[in-house]
XYZ file of N, CA and C in Angstrom:
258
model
N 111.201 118.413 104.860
C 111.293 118.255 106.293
C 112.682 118.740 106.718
N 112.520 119.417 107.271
C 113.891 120.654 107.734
C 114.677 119.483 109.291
N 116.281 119.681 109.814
C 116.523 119.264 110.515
C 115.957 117.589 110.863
N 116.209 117.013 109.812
C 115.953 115.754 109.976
C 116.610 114.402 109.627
N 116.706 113.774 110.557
C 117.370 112.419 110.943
C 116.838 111.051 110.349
N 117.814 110.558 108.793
C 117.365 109.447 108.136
C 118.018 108.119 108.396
N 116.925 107.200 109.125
C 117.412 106.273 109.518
C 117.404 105.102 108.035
N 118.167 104.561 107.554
C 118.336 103.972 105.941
C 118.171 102.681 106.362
N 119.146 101.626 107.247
C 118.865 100.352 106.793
C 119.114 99.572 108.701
N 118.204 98.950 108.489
C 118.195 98.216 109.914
C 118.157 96.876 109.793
N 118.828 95.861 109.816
C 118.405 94.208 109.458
C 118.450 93.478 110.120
N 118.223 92.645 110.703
C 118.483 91.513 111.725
C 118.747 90.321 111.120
N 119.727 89.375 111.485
C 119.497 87.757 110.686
C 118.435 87.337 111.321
N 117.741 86.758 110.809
C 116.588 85.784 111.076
C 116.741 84.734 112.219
N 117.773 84.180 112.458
C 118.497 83.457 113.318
C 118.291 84.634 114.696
N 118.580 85.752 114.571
C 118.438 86.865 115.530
C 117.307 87.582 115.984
N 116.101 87.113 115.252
C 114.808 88.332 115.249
C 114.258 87.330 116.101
N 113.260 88.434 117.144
C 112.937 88.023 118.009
C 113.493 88.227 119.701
N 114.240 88.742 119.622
C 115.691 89.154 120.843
C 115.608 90.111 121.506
N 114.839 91.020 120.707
C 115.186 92.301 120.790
C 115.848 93.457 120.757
N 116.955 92.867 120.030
C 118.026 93.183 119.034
C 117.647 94.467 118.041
N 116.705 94.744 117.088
C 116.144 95.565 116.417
C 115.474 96.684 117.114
N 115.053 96.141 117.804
C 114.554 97.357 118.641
C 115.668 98.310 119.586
N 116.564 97.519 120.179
C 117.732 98.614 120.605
C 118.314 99.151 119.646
N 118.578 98.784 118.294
C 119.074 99.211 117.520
C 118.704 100.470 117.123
N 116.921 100.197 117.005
C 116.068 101.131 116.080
C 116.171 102.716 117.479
N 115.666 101.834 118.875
C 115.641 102.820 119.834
C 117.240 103.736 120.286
N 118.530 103.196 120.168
C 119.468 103.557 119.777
C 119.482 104.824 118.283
N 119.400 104.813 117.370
C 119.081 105.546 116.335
C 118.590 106.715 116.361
N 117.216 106.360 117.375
C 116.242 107.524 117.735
C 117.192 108.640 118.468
N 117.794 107.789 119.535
C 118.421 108.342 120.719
C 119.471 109.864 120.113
N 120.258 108.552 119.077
C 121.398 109.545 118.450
C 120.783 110.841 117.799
N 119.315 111.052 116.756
C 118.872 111.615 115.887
C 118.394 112.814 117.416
N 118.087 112.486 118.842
C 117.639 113.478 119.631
C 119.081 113.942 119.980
N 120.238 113.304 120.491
C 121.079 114.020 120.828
C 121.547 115.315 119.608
N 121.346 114.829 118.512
C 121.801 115.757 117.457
C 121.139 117.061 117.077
N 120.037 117.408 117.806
C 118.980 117.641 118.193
C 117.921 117.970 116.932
N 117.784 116.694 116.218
C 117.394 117.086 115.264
C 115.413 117.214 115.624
N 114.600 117.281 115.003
C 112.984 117.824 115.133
C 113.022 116.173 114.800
N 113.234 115.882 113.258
C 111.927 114.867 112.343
C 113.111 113.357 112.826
N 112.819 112.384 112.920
C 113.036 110.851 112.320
C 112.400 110.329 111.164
N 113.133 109.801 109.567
C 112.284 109.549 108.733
C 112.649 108.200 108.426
N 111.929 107.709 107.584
C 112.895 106.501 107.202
C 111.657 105.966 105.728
N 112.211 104.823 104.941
C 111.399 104.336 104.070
C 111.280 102.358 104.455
N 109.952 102.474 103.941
C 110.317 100.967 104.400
C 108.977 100.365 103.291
N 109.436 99.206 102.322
C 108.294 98.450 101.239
C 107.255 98.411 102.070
N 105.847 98.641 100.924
C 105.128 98.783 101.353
C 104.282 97.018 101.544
N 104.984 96.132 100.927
C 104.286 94.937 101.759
C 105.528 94.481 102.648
N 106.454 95.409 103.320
C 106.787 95.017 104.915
C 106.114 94.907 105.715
N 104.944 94.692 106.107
C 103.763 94.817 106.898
C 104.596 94.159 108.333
N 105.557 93.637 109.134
C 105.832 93.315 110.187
C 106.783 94.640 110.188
N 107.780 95.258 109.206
C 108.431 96.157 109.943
C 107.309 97.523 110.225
N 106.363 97.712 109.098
C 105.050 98.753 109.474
C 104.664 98.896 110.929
N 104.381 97.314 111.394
C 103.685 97.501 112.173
C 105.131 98.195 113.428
N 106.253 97.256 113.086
C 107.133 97.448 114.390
C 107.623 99.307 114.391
N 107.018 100.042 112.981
C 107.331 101.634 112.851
C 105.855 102.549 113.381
N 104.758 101.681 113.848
C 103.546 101.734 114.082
C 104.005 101.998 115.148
N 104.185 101.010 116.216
C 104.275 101.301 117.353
C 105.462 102.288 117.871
N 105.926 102.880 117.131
C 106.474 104.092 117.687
C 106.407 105.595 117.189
N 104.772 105.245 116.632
C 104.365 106.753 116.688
C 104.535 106.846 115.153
N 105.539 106.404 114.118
C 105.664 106.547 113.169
C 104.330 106.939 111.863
N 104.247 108.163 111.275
C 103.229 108.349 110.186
C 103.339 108.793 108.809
N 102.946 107.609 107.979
C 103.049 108.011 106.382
C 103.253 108.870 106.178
N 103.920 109.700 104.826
C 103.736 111.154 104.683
C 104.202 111.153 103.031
N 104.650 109.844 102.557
C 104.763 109.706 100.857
C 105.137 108.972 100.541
N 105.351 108.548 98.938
C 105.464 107.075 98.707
C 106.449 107.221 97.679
N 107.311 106.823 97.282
C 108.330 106.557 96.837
C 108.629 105.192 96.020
N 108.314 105.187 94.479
C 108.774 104.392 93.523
C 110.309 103.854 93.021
N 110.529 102.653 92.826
C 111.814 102.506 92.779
C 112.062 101.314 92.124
N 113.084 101.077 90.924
C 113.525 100.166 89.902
C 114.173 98.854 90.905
N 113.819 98.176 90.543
C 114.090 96.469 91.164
C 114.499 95.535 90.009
N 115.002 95.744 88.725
C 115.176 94.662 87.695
C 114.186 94.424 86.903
N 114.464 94.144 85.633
C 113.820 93.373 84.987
C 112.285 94.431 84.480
N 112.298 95.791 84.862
C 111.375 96.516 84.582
C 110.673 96.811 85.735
N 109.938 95.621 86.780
C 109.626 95.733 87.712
C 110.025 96.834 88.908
N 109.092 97.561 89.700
C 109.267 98.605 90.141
C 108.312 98.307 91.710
N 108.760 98.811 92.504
C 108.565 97.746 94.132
C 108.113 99.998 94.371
N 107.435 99.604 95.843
C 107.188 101.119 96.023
C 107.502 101.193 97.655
N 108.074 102.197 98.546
C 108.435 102.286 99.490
C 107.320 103.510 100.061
N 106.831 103.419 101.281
C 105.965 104.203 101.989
C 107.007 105.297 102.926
N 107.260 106.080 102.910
C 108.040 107.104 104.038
C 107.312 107.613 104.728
N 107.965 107.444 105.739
C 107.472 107.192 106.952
C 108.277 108.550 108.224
N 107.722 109.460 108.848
C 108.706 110.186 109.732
C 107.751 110.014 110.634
N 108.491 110.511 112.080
C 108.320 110.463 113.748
C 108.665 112.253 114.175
N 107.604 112.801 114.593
C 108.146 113.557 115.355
C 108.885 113.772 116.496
N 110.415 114.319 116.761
C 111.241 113.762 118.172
C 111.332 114.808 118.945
């Protein structure tokens, strides 16, 4: 994916979610990745995040590969990537 804008880590304290805090953040991000004028937004996110899925759902966000990755102990967790066309 040519000209493209990786958004890596977004977190909220728990104490904080709910605010709408994440979402300016996330919509902030976007903003910067258009001023830069980049085409793609990508990002990775576990694939049993199912609340951040859905919150990358609603902005158009679509699978496009999956990505394996070492977590300890042998165990291996898998991340779904995810880009937005901007």
């Amino acid at each position: 994916m040519d000209n493209a804008f990786q958004i890596q880590r977004i977190y909220i304290s728990q104490a904080f979610q709910g605010m709408g805090l994440g979402k300016q953040l996330f919509e902030f991000a976007l903003q910067e990745a258009r001023d830069l004028g980049c085409d793609w937004a990508w990002l990775g996110v576990w694939e049993r995040n199912f609340k951040a899925q859905i919150f990358y759902d609603k902005y158009g966000f679509e699978k496009f590969a999956e990505h394996d990755f070492p977590v300890g102990d042998g165990k291996v967790d898998r991340d779904w990537l995810l880009k937005l066309k901007l």
